[in-house]
mmCIF file of C-alpha atoms and ligand atoms in Angstrom:
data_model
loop_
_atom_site.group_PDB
_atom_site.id
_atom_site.type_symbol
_atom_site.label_atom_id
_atom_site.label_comp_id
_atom_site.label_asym_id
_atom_site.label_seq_id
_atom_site.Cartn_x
_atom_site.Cartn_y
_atom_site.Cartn_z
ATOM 1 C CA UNK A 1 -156.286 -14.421 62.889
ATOM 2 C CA UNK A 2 -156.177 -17.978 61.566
ATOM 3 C CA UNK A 3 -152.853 -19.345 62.642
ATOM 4 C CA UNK A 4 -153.627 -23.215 61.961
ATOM 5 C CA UNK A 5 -150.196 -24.720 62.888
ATOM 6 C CA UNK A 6 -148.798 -27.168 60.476
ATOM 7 C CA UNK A 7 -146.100 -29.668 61.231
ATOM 8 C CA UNK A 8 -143.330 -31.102 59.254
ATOM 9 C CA UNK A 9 -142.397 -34.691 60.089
ATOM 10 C CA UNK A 10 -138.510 -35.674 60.354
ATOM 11 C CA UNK A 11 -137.299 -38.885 59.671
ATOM 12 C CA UNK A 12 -137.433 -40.695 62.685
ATOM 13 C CA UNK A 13 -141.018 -39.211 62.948
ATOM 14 C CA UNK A 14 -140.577 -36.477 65.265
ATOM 15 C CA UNK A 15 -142.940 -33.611 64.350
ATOM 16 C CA UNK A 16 -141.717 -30.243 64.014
ATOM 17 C CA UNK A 17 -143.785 -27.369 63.941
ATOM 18 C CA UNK A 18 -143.693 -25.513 60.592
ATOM 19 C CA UNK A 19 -143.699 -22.287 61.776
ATOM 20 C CA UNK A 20 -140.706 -21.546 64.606
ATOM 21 C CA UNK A 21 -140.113 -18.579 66.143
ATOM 22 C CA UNK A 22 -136.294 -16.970 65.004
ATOM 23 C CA UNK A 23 -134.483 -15.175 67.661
ATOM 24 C CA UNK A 24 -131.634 -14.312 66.267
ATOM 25 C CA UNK A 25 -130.296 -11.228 67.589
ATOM 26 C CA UNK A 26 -133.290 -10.597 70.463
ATOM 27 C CA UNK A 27 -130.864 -9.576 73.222
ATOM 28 C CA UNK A 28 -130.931 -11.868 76.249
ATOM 29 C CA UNK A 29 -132.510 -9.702 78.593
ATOM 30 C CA UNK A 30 -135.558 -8.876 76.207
ATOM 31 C CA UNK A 31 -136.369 -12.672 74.469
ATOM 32 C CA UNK A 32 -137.800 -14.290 77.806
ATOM 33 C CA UNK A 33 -141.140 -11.621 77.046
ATOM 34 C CA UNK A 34 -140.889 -12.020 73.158
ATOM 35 C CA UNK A 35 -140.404 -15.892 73.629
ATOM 36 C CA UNK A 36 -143.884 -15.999 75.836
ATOM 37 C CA UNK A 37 -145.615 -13.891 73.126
ATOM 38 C CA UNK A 38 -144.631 -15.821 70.535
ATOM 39 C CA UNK A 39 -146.194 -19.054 72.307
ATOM 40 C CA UNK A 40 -149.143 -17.039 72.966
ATOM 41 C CA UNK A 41 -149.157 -16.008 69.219
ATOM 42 C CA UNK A 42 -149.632 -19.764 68.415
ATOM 43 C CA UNK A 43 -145.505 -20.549 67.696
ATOM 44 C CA UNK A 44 -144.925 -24.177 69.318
ATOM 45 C CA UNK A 45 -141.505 -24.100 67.534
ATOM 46 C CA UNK A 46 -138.277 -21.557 68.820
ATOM 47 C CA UNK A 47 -135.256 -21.638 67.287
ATOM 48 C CA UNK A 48 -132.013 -20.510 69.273
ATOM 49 C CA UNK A 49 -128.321 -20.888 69.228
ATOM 50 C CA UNK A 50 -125.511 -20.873 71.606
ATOM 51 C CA UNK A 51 -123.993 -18.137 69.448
ATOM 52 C CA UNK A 52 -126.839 -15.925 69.860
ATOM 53 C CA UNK A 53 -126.227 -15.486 73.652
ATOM 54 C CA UNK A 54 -129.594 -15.611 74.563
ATOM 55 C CA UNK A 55 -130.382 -18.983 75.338
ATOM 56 C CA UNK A 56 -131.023 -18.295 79.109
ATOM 57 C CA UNK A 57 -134.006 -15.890 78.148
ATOM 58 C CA UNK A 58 -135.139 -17.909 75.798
ATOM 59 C CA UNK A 59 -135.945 -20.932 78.552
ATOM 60 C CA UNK A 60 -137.425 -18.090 81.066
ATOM 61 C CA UNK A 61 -139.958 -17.359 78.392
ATOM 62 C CA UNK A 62 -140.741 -21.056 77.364
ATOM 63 C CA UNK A 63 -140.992 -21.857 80.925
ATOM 64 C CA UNK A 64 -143.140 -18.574 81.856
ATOM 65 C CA UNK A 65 -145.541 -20.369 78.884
ATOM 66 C CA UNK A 66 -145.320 -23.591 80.736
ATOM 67 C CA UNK A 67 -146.695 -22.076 83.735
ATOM 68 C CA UNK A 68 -148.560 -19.030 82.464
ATOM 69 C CA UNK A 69 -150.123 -20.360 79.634
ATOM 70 C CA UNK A 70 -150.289 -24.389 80.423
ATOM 71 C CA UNK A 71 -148.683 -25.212 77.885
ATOM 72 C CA UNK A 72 -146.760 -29.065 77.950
ATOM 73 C CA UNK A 73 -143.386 -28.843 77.283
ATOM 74 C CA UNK A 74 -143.616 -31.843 75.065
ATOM 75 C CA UNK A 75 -145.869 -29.343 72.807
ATOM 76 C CA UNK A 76 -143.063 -26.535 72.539
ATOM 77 C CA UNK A 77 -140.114 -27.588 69.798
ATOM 78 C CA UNK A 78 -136.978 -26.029 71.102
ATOM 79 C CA UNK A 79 -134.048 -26.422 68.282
ATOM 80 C CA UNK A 80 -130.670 -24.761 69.833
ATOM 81 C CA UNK A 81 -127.005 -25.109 67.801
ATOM 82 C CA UNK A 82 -123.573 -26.188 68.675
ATOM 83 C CA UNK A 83 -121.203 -23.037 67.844
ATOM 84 C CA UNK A 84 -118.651 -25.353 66.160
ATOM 85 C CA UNK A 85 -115.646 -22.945 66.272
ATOM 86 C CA UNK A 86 -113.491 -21.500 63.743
ATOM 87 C CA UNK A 87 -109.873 -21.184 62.743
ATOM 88 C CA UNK A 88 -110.101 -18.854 60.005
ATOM 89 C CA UNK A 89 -111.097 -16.534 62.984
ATOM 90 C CA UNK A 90 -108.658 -17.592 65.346
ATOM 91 C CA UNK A 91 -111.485 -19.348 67.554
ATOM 92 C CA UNK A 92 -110.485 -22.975 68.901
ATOM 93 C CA UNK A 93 -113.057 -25.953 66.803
ATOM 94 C CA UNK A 94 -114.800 -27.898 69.461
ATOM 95 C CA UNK A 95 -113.857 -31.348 69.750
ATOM 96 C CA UNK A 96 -115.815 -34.455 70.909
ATOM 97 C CA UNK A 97 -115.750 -33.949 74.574
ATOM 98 C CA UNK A 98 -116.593 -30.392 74.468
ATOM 99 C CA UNK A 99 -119.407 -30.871 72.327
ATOM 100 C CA UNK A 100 -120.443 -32.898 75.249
ATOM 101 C CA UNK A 101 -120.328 -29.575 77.633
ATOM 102 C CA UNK A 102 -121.749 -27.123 75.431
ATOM 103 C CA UNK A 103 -124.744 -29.304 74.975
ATOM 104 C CA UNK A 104 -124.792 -29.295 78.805
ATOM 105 C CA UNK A 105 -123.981 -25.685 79.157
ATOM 106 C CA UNK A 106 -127.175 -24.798 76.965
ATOM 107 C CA UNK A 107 -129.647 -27.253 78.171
ATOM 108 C CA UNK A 108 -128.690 -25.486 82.178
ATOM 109 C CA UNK A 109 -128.600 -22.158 80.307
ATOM 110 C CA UNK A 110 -132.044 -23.126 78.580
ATOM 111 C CA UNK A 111 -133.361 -25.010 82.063
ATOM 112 C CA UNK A 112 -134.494 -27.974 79.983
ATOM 113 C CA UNK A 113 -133.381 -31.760 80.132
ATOM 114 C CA UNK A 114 -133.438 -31.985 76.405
ATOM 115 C CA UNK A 115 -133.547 -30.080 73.191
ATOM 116 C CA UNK A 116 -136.021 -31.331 70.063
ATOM 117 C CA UNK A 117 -132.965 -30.726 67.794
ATOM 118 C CA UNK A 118 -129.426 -29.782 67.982
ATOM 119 C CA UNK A 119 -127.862 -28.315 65.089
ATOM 120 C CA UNK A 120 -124.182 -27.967 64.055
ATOM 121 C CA UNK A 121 -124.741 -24.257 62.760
ATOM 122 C CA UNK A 122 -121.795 -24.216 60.456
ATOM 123 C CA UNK A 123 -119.113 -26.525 58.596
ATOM 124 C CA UNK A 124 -116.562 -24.236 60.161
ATOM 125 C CA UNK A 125 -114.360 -27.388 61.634
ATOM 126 C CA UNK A 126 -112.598 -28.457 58.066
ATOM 127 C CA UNK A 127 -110.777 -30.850 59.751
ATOM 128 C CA UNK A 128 -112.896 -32.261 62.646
ATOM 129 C CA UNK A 129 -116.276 -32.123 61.071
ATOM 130 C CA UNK A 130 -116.993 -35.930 61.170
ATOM 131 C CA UNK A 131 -116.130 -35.897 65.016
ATOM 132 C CA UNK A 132 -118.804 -32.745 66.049
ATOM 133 C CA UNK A 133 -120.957 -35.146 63.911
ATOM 134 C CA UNK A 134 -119.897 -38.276 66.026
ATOM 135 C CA UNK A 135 -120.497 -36.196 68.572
ATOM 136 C CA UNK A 136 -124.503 -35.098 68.097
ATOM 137 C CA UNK A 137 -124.862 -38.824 66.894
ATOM 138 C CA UNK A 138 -123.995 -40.377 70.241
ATOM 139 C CA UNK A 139 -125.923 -37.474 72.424
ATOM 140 C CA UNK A 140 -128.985 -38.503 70.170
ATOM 141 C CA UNK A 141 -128.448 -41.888 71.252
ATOM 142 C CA UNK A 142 -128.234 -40.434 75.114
ATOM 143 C CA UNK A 143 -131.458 -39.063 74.826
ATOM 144 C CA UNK A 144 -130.051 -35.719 75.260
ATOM 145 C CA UNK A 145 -131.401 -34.174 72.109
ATOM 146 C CA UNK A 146 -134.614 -35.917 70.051
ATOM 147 C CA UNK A 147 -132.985 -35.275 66.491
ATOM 148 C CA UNK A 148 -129.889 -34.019 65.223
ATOM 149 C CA UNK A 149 -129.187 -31.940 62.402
ATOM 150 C CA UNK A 150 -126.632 -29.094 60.418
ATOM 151 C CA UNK A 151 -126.905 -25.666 59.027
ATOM 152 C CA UNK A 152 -125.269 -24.004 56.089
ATOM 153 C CA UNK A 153 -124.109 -27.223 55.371
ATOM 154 C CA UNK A 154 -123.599 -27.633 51.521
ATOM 155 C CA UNK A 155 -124.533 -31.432 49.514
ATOM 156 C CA UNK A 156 -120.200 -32.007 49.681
ATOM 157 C CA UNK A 157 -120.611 -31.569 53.805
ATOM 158 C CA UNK A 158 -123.141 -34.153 53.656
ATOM 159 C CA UNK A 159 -121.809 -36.081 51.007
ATOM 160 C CA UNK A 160 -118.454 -36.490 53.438
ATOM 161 C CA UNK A 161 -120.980 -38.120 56.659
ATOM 162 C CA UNK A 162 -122.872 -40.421 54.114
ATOM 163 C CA UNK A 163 -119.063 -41.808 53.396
ATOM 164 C CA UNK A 164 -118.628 -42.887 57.115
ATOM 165 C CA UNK A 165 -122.466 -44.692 57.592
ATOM 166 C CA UNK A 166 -122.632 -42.044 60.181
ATOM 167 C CA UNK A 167 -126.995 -41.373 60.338
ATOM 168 C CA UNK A 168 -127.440 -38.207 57.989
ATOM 169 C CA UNK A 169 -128.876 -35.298 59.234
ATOM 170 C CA UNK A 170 -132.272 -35.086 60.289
ATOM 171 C CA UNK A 171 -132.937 -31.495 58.771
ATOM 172 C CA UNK A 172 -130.671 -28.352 57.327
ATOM 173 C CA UNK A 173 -131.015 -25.558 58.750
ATOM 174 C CA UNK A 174 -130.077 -22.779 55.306
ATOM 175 C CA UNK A 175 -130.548 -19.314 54.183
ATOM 176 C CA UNK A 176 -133.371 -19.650 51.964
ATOM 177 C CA UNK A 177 -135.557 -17.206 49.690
ATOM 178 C CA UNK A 178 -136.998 -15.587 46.259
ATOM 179 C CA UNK A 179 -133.427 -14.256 45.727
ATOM 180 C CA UNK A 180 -131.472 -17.465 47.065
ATOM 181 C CA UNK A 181 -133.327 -20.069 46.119
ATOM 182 C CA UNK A 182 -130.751 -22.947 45.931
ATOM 183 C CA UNK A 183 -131.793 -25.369 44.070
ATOM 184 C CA UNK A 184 -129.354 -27.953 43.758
ATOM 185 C CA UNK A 185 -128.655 -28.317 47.497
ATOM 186 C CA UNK A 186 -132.817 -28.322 48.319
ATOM 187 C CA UNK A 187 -133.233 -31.305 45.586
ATOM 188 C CA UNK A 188 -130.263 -33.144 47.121
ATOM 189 C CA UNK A 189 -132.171 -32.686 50.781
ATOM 190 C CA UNK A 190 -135.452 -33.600 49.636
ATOM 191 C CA UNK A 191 -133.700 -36.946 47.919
ATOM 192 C CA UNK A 192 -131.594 -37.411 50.671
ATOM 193 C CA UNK A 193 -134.967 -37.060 53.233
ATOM 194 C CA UNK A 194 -133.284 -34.127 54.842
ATOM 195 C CA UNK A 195 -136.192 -31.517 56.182
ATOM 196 C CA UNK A 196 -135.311 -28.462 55.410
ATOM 197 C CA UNK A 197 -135.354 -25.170 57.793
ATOM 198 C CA UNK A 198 -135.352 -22.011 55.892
ATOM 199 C CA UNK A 199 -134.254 -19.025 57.990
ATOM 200 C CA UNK A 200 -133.826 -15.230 56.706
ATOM 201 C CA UNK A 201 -136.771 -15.912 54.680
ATOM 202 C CA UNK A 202 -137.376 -11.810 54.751
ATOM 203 C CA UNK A 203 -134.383 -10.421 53.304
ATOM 204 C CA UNK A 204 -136.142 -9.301 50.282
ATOM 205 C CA UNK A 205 -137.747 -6.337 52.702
ATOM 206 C CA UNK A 206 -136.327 -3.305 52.098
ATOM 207 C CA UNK A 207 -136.537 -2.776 56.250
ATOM 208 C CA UNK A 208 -134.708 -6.002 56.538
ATOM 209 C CA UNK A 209 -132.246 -6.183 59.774
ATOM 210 C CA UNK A 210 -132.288 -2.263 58.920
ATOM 211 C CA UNK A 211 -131.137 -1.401 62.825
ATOM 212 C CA UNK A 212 -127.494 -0.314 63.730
ATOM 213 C CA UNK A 213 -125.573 -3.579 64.195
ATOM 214 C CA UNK A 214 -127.397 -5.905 62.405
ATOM 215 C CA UNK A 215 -124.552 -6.473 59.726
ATOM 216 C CA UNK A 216 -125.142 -8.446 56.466
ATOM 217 C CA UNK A 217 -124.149 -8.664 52.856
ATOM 218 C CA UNK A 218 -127.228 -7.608 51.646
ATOM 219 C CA UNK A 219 -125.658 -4.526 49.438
ATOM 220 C CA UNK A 220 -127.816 -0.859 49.016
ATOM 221 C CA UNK A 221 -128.821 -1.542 45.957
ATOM 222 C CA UNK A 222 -130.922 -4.160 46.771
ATOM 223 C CA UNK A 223 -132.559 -2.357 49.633
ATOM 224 C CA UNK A 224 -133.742 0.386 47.378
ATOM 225 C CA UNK A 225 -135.174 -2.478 45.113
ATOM 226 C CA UNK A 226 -137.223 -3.793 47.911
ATOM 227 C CA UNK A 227 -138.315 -0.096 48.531
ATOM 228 C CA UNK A 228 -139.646 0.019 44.962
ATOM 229 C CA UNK A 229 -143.213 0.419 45.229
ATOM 230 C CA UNK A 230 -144.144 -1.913 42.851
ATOM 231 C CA UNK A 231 -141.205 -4.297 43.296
ATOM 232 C CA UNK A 232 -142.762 -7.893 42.870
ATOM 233 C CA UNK A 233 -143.664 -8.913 46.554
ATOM 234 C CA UNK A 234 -145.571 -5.659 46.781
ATOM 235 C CA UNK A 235 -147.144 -5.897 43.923
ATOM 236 C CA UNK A 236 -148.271 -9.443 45.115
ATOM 237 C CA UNK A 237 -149.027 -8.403 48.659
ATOM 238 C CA UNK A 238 -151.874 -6.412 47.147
ATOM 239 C CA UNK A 239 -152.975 -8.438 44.889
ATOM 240 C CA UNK A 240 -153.592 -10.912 47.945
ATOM 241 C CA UNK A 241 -154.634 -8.321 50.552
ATOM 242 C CA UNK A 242 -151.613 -9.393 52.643
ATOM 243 C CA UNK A 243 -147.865 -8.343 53.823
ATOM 244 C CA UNK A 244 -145.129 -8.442 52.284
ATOM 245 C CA UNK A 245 -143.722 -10.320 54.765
ATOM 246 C CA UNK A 246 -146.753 -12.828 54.738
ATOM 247 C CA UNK A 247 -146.086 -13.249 50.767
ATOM 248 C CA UNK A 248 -142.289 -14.426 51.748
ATOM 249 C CA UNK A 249 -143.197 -16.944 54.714
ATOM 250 C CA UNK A 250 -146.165 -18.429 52.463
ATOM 251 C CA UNK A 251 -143.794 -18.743 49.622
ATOM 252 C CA UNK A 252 -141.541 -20.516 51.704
ATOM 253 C CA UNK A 253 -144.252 -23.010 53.180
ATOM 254 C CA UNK A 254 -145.722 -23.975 49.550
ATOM 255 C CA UNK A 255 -142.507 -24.696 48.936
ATOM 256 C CA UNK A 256 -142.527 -27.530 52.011
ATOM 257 C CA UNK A 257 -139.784 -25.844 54.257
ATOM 258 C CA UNK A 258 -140.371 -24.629 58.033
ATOM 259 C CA UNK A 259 -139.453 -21.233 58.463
ATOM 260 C CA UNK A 260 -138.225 -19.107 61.400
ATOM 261 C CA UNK A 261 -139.469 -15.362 61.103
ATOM 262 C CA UNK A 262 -138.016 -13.203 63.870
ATOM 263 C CA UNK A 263 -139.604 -10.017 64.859
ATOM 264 C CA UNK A 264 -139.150 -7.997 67.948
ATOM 265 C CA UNK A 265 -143.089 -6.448 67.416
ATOM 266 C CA UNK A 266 -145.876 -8.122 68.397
ATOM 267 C CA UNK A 267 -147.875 -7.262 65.728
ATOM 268 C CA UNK A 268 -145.726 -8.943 63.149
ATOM 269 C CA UNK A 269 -144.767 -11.884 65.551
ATOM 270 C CA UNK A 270 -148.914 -12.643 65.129
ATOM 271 C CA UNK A 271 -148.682 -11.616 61.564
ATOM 272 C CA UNK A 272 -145.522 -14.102 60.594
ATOM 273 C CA UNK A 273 -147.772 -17.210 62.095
ATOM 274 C CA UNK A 274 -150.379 -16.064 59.986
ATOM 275 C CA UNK A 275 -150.068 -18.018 57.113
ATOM 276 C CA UNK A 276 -152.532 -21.075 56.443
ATOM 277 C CA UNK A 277 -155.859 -18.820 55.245
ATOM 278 C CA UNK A 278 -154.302 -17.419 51.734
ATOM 279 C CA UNK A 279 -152.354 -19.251 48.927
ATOM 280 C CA UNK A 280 -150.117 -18.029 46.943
ATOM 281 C CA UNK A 281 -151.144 -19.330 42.984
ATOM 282 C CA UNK A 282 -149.420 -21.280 40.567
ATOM 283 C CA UNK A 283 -148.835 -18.630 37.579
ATOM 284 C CA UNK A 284 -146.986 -16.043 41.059
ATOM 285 C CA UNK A 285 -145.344 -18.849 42.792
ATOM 286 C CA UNK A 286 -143.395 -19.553 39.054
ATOM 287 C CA UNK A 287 -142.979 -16.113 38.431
ATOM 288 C CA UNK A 288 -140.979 -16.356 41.881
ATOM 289 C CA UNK A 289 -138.697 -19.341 40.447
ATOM 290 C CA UNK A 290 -137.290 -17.199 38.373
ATOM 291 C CA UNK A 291 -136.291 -14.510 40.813
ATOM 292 C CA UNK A 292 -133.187 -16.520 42.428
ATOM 293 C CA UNK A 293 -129.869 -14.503 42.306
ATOM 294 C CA UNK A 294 -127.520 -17.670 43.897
ATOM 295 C CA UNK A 295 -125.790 -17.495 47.268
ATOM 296 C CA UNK A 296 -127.456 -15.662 50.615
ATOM 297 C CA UNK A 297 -126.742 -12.358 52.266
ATOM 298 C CA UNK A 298 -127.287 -13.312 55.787
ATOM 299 C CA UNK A 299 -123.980 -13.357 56.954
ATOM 300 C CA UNK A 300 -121.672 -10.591 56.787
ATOM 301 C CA UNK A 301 -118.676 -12.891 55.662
ATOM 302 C CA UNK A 302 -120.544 -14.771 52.918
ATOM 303 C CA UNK A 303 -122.848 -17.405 52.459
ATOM 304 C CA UNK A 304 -121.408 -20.597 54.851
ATOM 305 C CA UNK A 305 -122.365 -23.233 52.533
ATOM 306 C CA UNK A 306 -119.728 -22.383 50.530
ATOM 307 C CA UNK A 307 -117.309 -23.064 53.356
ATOM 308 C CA UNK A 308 -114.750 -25.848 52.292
HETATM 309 N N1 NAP B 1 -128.464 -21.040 61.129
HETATM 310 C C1 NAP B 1 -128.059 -19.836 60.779
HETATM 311 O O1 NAP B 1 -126.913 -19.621 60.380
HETATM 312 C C2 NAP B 1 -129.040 -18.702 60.856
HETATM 313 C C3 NAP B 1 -128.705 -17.457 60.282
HETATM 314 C C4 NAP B 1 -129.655 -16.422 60.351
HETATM 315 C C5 NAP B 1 -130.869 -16.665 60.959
HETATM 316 N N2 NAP B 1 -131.144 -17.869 61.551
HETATM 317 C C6 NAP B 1 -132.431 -18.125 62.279
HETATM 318 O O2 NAP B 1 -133.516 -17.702 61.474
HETATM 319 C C7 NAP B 1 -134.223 -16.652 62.120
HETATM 320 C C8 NAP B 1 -134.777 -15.676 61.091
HETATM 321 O O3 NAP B 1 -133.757 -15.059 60.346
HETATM 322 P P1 NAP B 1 -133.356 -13.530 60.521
HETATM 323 O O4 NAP B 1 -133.507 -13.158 61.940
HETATM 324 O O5 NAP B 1 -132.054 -13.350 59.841
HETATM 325 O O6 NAP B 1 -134.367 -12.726 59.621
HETATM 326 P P2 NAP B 1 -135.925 -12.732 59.255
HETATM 327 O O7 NAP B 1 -136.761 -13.407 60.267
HETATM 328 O O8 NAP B 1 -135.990 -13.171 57.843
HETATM 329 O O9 NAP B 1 -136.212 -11.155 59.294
HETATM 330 C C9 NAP B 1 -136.086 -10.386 60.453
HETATM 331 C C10 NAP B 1 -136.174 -8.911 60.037
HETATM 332 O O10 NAP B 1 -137.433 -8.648 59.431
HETATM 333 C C11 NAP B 1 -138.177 -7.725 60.247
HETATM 334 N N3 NAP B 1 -139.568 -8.244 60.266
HETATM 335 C C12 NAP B 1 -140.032 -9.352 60.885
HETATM 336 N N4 NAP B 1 -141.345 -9.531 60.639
HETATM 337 C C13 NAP B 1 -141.730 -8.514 59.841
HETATM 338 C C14 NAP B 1 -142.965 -8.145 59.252
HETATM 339 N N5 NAP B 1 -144.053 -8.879 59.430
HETATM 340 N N6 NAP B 1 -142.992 -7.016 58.487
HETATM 341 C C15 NAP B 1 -141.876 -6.282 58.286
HETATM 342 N N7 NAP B 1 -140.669 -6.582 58.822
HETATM 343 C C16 NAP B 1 -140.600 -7.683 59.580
HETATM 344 C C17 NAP B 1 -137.507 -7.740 61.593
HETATM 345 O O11 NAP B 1 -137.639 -6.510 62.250
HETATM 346 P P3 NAP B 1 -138.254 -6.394 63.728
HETATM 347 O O12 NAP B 1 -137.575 -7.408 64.603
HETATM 348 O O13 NAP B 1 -137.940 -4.976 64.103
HETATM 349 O O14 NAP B 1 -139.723 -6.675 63.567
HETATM 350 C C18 NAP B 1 -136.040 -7.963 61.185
HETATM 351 O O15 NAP B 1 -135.471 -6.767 60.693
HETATM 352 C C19 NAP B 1 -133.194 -16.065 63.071
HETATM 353 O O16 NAP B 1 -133.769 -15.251 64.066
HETATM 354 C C20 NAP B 1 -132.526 -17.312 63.576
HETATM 355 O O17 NAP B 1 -133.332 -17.950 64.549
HETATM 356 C C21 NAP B 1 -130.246 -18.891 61.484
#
């Protein structure tokens, strides 16, 4: 296996590892082991949320790699996200002074003095979105968190910090792949110097989140396309002697984002990392251009950035 860890550099030159480690519905009591073989896999990045409930596992298994494995924890990226709160489901938005306490509730949850980024993880607060902003900005300041940053948020929810002189975001965290590609809002990024973090970079599986409970909009139709046998990614993973999977993640990293492939299996989380000893070549990664179908499937109620 020829992991090869690549980094991506922010703008206030913090380097984050390209490859992070998604744990997005790992239950709490099962991530601590997953987390540990992920860092033994080669994955110095992990990716949790506040809203995934697991955060407490997820800082038993990066410290079990502290000790276990000697691993720094200066070397291990640790991203977790603000759950901003939202009306439209009756939840109460978070203002600036409990920002404040959730960051400290998941840094005790987590057992760490600081997170490498903190992410709002969705322009849910219509209203009080420039104060959760405020908010992050200051706790960067604190030294709480090393860089700040959003998810699903859309070029307007940017567009509406730049207008205060608030710092932009340091990365944005979207749903990004072959069949929602978003073009527009990775262009603005990339002009704006905003690194971008795909996640849910495998929906085009067919066995995608394909357990009980793992709700999405990702409709039946397009699961039996991804079951074709000679749909384009496996046509591809043949021609390249790899996964499917592998074809989706390198896609992803030719295209200069970091990625955050979740897997419950071993196997795969070695396989995911796997990514620096095969290209994917000019003529295929065009043919995969063409393959975008517009918004994401990731969330059951819609794709976020489209969230006023
Ligand atoms: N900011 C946000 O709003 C947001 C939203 C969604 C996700 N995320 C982040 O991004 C991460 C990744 O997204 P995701 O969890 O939606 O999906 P993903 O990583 O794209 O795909 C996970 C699915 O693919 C399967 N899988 C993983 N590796 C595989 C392989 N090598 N071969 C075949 N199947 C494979 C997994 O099954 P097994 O587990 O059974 O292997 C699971 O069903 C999340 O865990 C989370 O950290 C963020």
């Amino acid at each position: 296996m020829q992991t090869g860890q690549k980094h991506i550099t922010l703008r206030n030159n913090i380097k984050m590892p390209t490859v992070g480690f998604g744990t997005y519905l790992i239950p709490d009591e099962d991530v601590q082991s997953l987390v540990l073989e992920a860092i033994r896999a080669g994955y110095r990045h992990i990716d949790t949320a506040e809203g995934y409930g697991n955060e407490n596992g997820v800082g038993l298994g990066i410290k079990a790699a502290i000790k276990e494995l000697a691993i720094p924890r200066e070397e291990i990226f640790v991203t977790t996200k603000l759950y901003p709160g939202n009306e439209a489901w009756g939840q109460t938005i978070k203002n600036y002074n409990s920002i404040i306490e959730s960051l400290q509730a998941s840094l005790a949850r987590l057992q760490l003095d600081y997170v490498d980024l903190y992410l709002i993880h969705a322009p849910f607060a219509r209203e009080q979105r420039l104060e959760q902003w405020k908010a992050l900005v200051d706790l960067r300041q604190q030294n709480k968190v090393r860089a700040i940053g959003v998810s699903n948020f859309s070029e307007k929810h940017i567009e509406e910090i730049k207008a205060t002189g608030l710092p932009l975001p340091d990365a944005n965290q979207i749903e990004l792949h072959p069949w929602s590609q978003k073009p527009g809002l990775v262009s603005y990024l990339e002009k704006n110097d905003i690194s971008v973090i795909a996640y849910s970079s495998l929906v085009p599986l067919s066995s995608w989140r394909d357990a009980e409970g793992q709700s999405s909009a990702k409709t039946e139709q397009m699961k039996a396309e991804g079951a074709d046998s000679d749909s384009p990614f496996k046509v591809m993973a043949r021609k390249y002697g790899v996964s499917e999977a592998r074809i989706l993640l390198r896609w992803a990293i030719q295209k200069g984002y970091a990625i955050l492939p979740k897997s419950i299996n071993v196997p795969r989380i070695q396989q995911n990392i796997d990514l620096f000893g095969f290209e994917i070549d000019e003529q295929d990664m065009a043919a995969i251009d063409k393959m975008d179908r517009g918004e994401g499937v990731a969330w059951s109620s819609g794709d976020p950035t489209k969230e006023a």
